[in-house]
XYZ file of C-alpha atoms in Angstrom:
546
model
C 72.107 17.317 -25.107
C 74.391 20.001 -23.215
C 71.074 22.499 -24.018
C 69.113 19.769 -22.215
C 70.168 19.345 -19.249
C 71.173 23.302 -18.345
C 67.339 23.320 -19.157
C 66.207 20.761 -16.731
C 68.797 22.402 -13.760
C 66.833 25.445 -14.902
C 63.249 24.074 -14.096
C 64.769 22.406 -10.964
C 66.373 25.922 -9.771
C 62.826 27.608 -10.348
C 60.752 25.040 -8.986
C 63.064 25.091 -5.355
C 62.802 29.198 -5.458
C 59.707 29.051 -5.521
C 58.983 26.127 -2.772
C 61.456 28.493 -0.551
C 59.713 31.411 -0.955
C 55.905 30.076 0.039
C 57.776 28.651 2.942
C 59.253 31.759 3.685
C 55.281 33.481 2.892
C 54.035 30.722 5.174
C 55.992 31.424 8.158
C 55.885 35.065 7.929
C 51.783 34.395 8.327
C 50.663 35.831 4.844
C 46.944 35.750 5.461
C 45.152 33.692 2.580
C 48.152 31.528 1.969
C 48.094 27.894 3.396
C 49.431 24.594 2.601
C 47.429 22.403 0.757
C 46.504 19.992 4.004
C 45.730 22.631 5.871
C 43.306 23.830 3.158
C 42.180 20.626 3.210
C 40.943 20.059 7.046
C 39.351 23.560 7.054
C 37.104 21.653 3.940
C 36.390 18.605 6.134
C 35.790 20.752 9.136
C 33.329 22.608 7.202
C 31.842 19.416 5.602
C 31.336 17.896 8.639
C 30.050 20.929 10.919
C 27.336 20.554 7.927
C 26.741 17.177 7.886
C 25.869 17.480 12.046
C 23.808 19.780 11.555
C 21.489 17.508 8.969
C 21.876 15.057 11.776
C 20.030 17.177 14.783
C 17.267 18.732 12.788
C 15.569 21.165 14.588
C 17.516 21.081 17.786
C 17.584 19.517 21.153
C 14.988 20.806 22.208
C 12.292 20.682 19.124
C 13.316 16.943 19.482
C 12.396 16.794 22.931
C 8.659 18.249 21.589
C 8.079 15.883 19.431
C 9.055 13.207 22.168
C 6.332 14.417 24.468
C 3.709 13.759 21.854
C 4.529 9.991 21.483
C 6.491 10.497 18.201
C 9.901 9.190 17.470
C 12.243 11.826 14.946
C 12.163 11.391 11.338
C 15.664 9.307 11.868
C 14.439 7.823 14.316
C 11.413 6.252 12.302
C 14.011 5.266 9.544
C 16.243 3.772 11.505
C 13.561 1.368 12.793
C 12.030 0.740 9.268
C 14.855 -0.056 7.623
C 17.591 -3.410 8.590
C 20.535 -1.781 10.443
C 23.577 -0.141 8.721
C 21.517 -0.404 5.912
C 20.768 3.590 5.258
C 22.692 5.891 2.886
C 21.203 9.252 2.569
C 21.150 11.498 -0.364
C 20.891 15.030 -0.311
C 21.686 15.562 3.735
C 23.736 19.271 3.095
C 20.494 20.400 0.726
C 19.238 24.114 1.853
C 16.367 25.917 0.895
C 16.818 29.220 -1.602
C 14.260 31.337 -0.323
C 15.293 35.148 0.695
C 11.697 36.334 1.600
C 10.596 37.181 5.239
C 13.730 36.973 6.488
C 14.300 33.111 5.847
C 17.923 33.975 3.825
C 18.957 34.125 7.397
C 17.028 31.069 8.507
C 18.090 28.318 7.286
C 18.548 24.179 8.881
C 20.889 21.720 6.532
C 18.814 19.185 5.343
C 15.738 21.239 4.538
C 13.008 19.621 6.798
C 13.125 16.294 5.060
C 15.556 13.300 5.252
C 15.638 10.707 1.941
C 17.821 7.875 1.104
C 17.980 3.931 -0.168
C 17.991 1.083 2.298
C 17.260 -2.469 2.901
C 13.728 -4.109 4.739
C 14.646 -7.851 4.803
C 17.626 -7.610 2.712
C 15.551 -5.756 -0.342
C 16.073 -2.174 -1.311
C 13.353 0.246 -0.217
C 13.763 4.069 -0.947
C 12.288 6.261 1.725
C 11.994 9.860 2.756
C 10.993 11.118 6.073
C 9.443 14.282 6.869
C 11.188 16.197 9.967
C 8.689 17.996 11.948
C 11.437 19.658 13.949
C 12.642 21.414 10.876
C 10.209 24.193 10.262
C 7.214 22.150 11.094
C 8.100 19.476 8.614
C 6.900 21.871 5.832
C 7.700 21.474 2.186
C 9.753 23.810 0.009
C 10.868 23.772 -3.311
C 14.352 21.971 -2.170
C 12.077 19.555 -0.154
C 10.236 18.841 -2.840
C 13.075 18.262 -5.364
C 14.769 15.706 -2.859
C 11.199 14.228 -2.541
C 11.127 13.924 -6.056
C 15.073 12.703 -6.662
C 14.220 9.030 -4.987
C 11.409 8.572 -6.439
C 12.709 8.793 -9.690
C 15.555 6.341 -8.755
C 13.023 4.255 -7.207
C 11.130 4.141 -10.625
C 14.829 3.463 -12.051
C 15.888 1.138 -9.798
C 12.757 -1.336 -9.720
C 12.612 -0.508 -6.151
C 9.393 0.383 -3.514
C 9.126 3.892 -2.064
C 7.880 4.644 1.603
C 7.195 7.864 2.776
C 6.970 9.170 6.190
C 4.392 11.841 6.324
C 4.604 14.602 9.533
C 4.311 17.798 7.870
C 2.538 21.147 8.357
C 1.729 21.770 4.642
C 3.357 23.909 1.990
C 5.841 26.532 3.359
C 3.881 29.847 3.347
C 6.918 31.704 2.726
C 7.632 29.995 -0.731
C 4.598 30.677 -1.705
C 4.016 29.104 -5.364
C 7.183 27.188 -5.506
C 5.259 25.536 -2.660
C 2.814 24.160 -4.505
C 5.183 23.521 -7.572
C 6.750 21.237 -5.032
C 3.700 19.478 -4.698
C 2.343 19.172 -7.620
C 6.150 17.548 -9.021
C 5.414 15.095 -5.927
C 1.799 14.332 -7.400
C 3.240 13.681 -10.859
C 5.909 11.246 -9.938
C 3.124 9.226 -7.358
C 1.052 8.974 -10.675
C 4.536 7.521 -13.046
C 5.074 5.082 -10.119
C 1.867 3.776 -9.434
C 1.755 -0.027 -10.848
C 5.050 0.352 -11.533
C 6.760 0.403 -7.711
C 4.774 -0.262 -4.155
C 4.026 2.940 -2.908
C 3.361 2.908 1.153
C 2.479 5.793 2.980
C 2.827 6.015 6.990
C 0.826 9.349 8.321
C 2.910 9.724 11.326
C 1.441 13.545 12.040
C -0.180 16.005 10.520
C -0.722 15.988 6.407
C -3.100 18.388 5.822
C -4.375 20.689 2.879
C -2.633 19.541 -0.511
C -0.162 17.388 1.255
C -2.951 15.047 1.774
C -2.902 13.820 -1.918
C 0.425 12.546 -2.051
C -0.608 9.631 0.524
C -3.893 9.096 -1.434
C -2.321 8.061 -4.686
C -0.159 5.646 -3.280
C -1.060 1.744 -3.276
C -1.434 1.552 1.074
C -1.702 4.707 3.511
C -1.593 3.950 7.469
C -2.020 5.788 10.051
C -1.152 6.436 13.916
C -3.950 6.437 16.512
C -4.167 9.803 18.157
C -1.164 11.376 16.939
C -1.608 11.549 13.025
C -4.219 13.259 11.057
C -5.553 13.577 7.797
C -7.723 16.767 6.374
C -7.781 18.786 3.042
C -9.293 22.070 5.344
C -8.361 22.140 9.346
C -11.234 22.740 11.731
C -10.679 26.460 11.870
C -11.279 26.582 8.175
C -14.683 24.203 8.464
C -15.883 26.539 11.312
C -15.561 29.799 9.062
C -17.308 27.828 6.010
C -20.048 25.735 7.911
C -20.402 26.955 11.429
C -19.397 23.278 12.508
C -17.470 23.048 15.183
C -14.817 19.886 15.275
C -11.421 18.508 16.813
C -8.973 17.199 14.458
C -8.863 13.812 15.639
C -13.171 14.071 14.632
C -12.517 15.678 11.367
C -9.520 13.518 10.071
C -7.878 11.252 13.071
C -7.318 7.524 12.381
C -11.208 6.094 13.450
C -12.525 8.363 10.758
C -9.987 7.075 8.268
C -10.003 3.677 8.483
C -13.726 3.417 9.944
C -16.025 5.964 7.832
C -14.072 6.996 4.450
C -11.749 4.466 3.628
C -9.053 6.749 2.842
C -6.419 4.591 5.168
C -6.088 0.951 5.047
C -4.885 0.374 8.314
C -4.236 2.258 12.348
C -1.487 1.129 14.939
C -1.205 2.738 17.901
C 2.437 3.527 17.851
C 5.538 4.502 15.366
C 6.865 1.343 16.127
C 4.031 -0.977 15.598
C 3.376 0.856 12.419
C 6.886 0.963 11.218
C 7.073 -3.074 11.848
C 3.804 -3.898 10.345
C 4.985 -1.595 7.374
C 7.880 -4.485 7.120
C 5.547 -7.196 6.933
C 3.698 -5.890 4.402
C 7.199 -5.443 2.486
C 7.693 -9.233 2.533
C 4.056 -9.970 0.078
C 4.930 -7.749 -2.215
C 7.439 -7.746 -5.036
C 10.153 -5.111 -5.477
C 8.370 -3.942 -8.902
C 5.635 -4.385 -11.621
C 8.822 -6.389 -13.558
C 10.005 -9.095 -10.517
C 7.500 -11.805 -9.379
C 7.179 -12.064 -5.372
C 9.757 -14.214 -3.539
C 8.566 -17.605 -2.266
C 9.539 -18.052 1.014
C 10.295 -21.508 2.968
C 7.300 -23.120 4.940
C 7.096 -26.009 7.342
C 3.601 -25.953 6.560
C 2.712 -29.203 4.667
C 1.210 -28.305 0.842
C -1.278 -31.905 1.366
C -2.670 -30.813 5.064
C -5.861 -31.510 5.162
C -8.344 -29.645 7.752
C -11.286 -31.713 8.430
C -12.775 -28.713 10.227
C -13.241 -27.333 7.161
C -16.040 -30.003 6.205
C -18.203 -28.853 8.985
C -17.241 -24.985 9.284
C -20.177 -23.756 6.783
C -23.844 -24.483 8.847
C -26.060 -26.200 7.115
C -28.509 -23.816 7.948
C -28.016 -21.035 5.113
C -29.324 -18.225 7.455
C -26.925 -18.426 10.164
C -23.622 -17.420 10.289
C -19.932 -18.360 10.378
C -16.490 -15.971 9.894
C -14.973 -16.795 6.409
C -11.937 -15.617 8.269
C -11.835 -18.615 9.887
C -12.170 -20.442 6.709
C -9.127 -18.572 5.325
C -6.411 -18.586 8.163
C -7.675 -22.959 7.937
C -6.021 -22.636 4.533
C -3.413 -20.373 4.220
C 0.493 -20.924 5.408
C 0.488 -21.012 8.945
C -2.699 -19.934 9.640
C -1.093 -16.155 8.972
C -3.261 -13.169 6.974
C -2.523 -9.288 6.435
C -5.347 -7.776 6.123
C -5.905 -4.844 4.565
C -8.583 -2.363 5.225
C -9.636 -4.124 8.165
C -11.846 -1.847 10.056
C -13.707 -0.231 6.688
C -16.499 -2.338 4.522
C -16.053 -5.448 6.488
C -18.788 -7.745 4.753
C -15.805 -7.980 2.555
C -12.076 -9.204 3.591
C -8.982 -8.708 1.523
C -5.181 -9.427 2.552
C -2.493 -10.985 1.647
C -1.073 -14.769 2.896
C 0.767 -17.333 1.662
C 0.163 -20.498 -0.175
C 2.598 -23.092 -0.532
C 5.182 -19.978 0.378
C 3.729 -18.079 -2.848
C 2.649 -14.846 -2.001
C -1.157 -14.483 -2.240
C -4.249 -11.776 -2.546
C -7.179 -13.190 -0.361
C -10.656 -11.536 -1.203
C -13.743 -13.226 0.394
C -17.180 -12.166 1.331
C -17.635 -11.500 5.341
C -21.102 -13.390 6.020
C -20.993 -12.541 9.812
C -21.697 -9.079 8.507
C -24.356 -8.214 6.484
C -24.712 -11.686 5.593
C -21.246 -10.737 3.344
C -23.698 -8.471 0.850
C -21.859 -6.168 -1.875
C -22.397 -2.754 -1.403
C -21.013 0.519 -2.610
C -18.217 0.543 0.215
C -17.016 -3.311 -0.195
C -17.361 -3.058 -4.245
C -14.597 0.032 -3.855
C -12.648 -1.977 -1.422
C -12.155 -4.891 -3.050
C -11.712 -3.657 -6.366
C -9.085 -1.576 -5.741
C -7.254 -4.501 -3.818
C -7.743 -6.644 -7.142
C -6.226 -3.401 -9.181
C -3.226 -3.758 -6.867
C -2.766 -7.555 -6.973
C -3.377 -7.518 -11.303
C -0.377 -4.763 -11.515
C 2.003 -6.281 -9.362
C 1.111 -10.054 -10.614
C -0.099 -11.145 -7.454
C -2.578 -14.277 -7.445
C -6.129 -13.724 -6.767
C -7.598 -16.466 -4.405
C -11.670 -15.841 -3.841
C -13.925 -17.287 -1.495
C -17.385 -16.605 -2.515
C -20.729 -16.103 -0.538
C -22.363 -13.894 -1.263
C -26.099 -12.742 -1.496
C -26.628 -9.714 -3.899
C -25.923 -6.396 -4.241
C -27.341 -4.463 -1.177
C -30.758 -2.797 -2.054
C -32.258 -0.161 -0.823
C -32.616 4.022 -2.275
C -29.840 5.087 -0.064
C -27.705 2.599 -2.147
C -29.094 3.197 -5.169
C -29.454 6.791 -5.367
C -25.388 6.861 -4.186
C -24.807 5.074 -7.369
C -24.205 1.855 -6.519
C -24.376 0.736 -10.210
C -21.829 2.833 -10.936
C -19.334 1.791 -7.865
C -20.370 -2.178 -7.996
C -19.217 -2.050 -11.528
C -15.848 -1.373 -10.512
C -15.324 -4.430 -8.565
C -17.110 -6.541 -11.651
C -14.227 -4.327 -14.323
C -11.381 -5.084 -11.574
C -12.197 -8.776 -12.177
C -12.794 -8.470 -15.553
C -9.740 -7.028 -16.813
C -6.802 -9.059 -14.060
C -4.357 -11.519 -16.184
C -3.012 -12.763 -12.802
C -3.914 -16.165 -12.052
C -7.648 -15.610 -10.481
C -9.277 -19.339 -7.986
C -12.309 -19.002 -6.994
C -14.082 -20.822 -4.345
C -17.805 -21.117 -3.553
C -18.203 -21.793 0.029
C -22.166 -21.337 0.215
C -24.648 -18.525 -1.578
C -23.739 -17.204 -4.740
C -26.851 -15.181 -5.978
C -27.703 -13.044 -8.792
C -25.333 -10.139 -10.538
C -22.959 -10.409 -7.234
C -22.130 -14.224 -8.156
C -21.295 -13.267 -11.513
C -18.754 -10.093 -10.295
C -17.020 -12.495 -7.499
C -13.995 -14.095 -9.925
C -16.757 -16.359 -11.846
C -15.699 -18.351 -14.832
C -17.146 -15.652 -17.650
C -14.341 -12.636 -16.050
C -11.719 -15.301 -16.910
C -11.470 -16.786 -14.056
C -8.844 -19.483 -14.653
C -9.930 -22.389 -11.416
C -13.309 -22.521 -9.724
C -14.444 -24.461 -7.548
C -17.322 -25.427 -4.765
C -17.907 -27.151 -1.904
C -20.921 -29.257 -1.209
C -22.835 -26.546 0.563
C -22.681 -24.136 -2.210
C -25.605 -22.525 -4.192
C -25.198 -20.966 -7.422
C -28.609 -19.408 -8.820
C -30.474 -16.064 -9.482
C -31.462 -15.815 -6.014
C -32.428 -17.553 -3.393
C -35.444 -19.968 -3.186
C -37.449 -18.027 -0.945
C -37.273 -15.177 -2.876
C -37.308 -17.014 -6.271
C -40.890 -18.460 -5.543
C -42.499 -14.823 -4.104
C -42.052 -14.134 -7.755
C -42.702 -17.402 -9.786
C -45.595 -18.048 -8.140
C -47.052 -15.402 -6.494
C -50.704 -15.887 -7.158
C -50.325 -19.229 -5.825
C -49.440 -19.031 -2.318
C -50.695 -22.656 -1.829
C -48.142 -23.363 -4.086
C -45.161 -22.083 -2.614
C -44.172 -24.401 -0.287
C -43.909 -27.682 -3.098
C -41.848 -25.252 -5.556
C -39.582 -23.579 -2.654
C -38.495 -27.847 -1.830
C -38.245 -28.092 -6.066
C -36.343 -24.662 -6.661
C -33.739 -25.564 -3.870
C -33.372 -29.271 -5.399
C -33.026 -28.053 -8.635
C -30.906 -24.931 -8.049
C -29.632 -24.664 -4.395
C -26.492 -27.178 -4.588
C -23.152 -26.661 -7.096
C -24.115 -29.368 -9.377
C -25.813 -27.626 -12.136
C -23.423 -25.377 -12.369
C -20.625 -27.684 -12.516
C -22.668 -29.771 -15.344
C -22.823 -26.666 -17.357
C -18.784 -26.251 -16.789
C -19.381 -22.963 -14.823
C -17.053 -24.967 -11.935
C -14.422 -26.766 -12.764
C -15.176 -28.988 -9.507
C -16.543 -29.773 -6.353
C -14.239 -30.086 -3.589
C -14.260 -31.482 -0.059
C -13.665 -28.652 1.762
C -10.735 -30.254 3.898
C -8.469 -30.784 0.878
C -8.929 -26.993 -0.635
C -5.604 -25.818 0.570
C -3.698 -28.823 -1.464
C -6.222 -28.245 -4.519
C -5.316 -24.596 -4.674
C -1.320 -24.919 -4.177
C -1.594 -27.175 -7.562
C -3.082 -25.083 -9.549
C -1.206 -22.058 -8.812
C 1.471 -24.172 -9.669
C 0.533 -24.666 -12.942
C -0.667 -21.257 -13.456
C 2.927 -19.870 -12.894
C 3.456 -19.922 -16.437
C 0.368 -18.113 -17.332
C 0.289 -15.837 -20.370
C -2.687 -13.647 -20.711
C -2.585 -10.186 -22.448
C -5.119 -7.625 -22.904
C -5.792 -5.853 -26.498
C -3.604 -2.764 -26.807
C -5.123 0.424 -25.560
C -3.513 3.943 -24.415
C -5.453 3.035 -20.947
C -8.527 1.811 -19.696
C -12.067 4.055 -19.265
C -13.345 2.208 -15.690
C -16.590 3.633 -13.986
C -14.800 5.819 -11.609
């Protein structure tokens, strides 16, 4: 015991010595020696000198820039997306590796690209937003991995994933890691596609490869005059084709959303796109493994709309805006519509019925008398595709003529593209209502949600017509050597075939409806179909026309 305790005096003796003598070290100003706290603010100095810089991007000034040109800052844009307080970024000290053309030397914390997890409407969201400040919002191999980190949590997490595209391409100076970068992007859009809502917003340039990112995701919007969209700028089409172009001609929101469908929507500001971007949030479930909230409405499930008994003319030829028909219908009169501007003698969008979230699909007869063609077959099918993966309801309102004819159609395979819409149809287990508000003619009635793709309710109103065409059309051909003819079996071919009834007494519709009471008709069978179970046979994927 004696042993003991001269041992522990002997540790205490040592340990004071040696206290003494880095006191005595630090006030004699031994360079390299400090106390642990002081060691310690030098770290947070550091980490937060860091952490500042990630916060100002490019500068002062390269923020002032991209002020001028009507655009807010990649924070900015996030910071209006997402609810307040809500953000926590990953990855803000992240700098890029390269050494090449003098860029060891040049280097901006955060790496040209902010990412994180936040809430729209109290629901997580991941987002990244591309700084244009920060070396012209191009993407390096560090860019690309924090690109890639959230969404591979997103995919984790169950979670949607919004990117904010304003970028100037690949980093030249990387060269193939560049494109690695992209490609790693491209991979992880492909894993999360009918697993997570992907949204794009193309808030500035995305050009050359960056442009395919954006066009595997599930919605890509756009800003009037300020974003733009091109796989070869106009200097490059110039040197190939002699053709001389703007960017705003070659790739600017009109062309997008007008003339190649590659964008499903324009707003004319960040913020108008950033808070339509939230709306869409609210119709669409978090993943392909959560069913879509229902949300509280004052809007009575049993309101009847008399208007709607008189809204379809009685004259087949003439017109009326099944747009109309829908916002008569849905919750509070309220539709997103999707791809708006492109194919419209076909509408798709999302509302609410009875607070369930909803896909709306219905033929357009105020244009081109709501005829299918090779653009509106695309459109619509790939709207289905979204619903069917993210078990979103399918509501149809039919009228529709035919497929358009014509050689131009034909010989741009419109076989081939109208097939897609009939496979969309086809192969959805989400509930699928279908509603026949007037014509439904030939192949095109048959694609539209009928009965033989599974459809689970359809119905008709009084006006409609289910046949193989129409009975002008139908008696050119029956009795064509006997014009005299015509006119008795036109009044006999629309008796017999120009009203819903023999369809419905072959079971084709399950009813017909006064118009005025579709809204409560539909709200009670989607009830009932919320315990649907309908699986496909097993397959390692589907082979659709593409």
């Amino acid at each position: 015991m004696i042993r003991a305790v001269v041992s522990m005096r002997g540790v205490a003796l040592a340990r004071t010595t040696v206290l003494a003598r880095a006191a005595t070290l630090v006030r004699a100003g031994v360079r390299g020696y400090a106390t642990p706290n002081t060691k310690t603010e030098e770290t947070k100095s550091l980490i937060e000198s860091k952490r500042q810089a990630s916060l100002a991007g490019g500068g002062t000034k390269r923020i002032s820039v991209q002020h001028s040109k009507g655009k807010l800052t990649a924070r900015e844009r996030i910071d209006l997306l997402l609810d307040p307080h809500t953000f926590r970024e990953y990855d803000a000290f992240v700098e890029h590796s390269c050494t090449d053309f003098g860029m060891s030397s040049n280097k901006i914390t955060g790496d040209g690209v902010v990412t994180g997890v936040g809430k729209v409407n109290g629901r997580t969201v991941f987002v990244f937003s591309q700084d244009f400040t920060v070396f012209g919002g191009s993407l390096s191999q560090t860019f690309a991995q924090k690109v890639c980190k959230i969404m591979d949590r997103a995919i984790q997490a169950g979670a949607p994933v919004i990117g904010l595209n304003d970028s100037g391409g690949a980093r030249i100076q990387e060269g193939v890691d560049s494109l690695a970068g992209y490609a790693n992007i491209f991979q992880r859009n492909v894993l999360a596609s009918g697993v997570v809502p992907q949204i794009s917003l193309v808030m500035g340039p995305c050009a050359g490869g960056a442009v395919y990112s954006p066009a595997l995701t599930d919605f890509v919007f756009m800003v009037r005059n300020t974003s733009h969209l091109f796989v070869t700028g106009p200097d490059v089409v110039k040197a190939v084709t002699n053709e001389s172009v703007t960017q705003e001609e070659l790739g600017g929101a009109s062309v997008h959303t007008r003339k190649s469908g590659v964008a499903h929507g324009a707003f004319d500001n960040d913020v108008e796109a950033l808070a339509r971007t939230r709306e869409l949030l609210s119709y669409l479930p978090q993943s392909n493994r959560e069913p879509v909230d229902t949300r509280y409405t004052a809007d009575p499930i049993d309101r009847a709309d008399v208007a709607l008994d008189t809204i379809v003319p009685t004259d087949s030829h003439r017109a009326y805006d099944i747009k109309d028909v829908v916002r008569r219908i849905v919750d509070d009169g309220r539709m997103f519509e999707i791809m708006e501007d492109f194919a419209r003698n076909i509408v798709v969008g999302f509302a609410r019925l009875g607070g369930q979230s909803v896909g709306i699909v219905g033929n357009q007869p105020l244009v081109s008398s709501g005829v299918l063609d090779i653009d509106a077959s695309v459109k619509a099918a790939r709207f289905v595709r979204f619903c069917d993966a993210f078990n979103i309801p399918l509501v149809t309102f039919v009228d529709v003529p035919g497929f358009l004819p014509g050689t131009q159609q034909e010989h741009n395979g419109i076989i081939r593209e109208g097939a897609k819409l009939l496979y969309a149809y086809a192969e959805a287990t989400v509930p699928k209502i279908a509603i026949t508000t007037r014509k439904a003619y030939g192949g095109a009635q048959c694609v539209m949600s009928s009965k033989q793709l599974r459809g689970d309710v359809n119905f008709a109103w009084p006006t409609a017509e289910l046949a193989v065409m129409g009975a002008k059309g139908a008696v050119e051909i029956l009795w064509r050597n006997d014009p005299e003819g015509r006119v008795r079996a036109e009044a006999e071919y629309t008796r017999l075939f120009a009203n819903p009834l023999p369809a419905a007494q072959r079971g084709y519709l399950d009813d017909i409806i006064q118009p005025s009471e579709t809204r409560m008709r539909i709200i009670e069978e989607l009830e009932i179909l919320k315990t649907k179970k309908l699986v496909n046979p097993p397959k390692k994927h589907d082979n659709m026309p593409l």
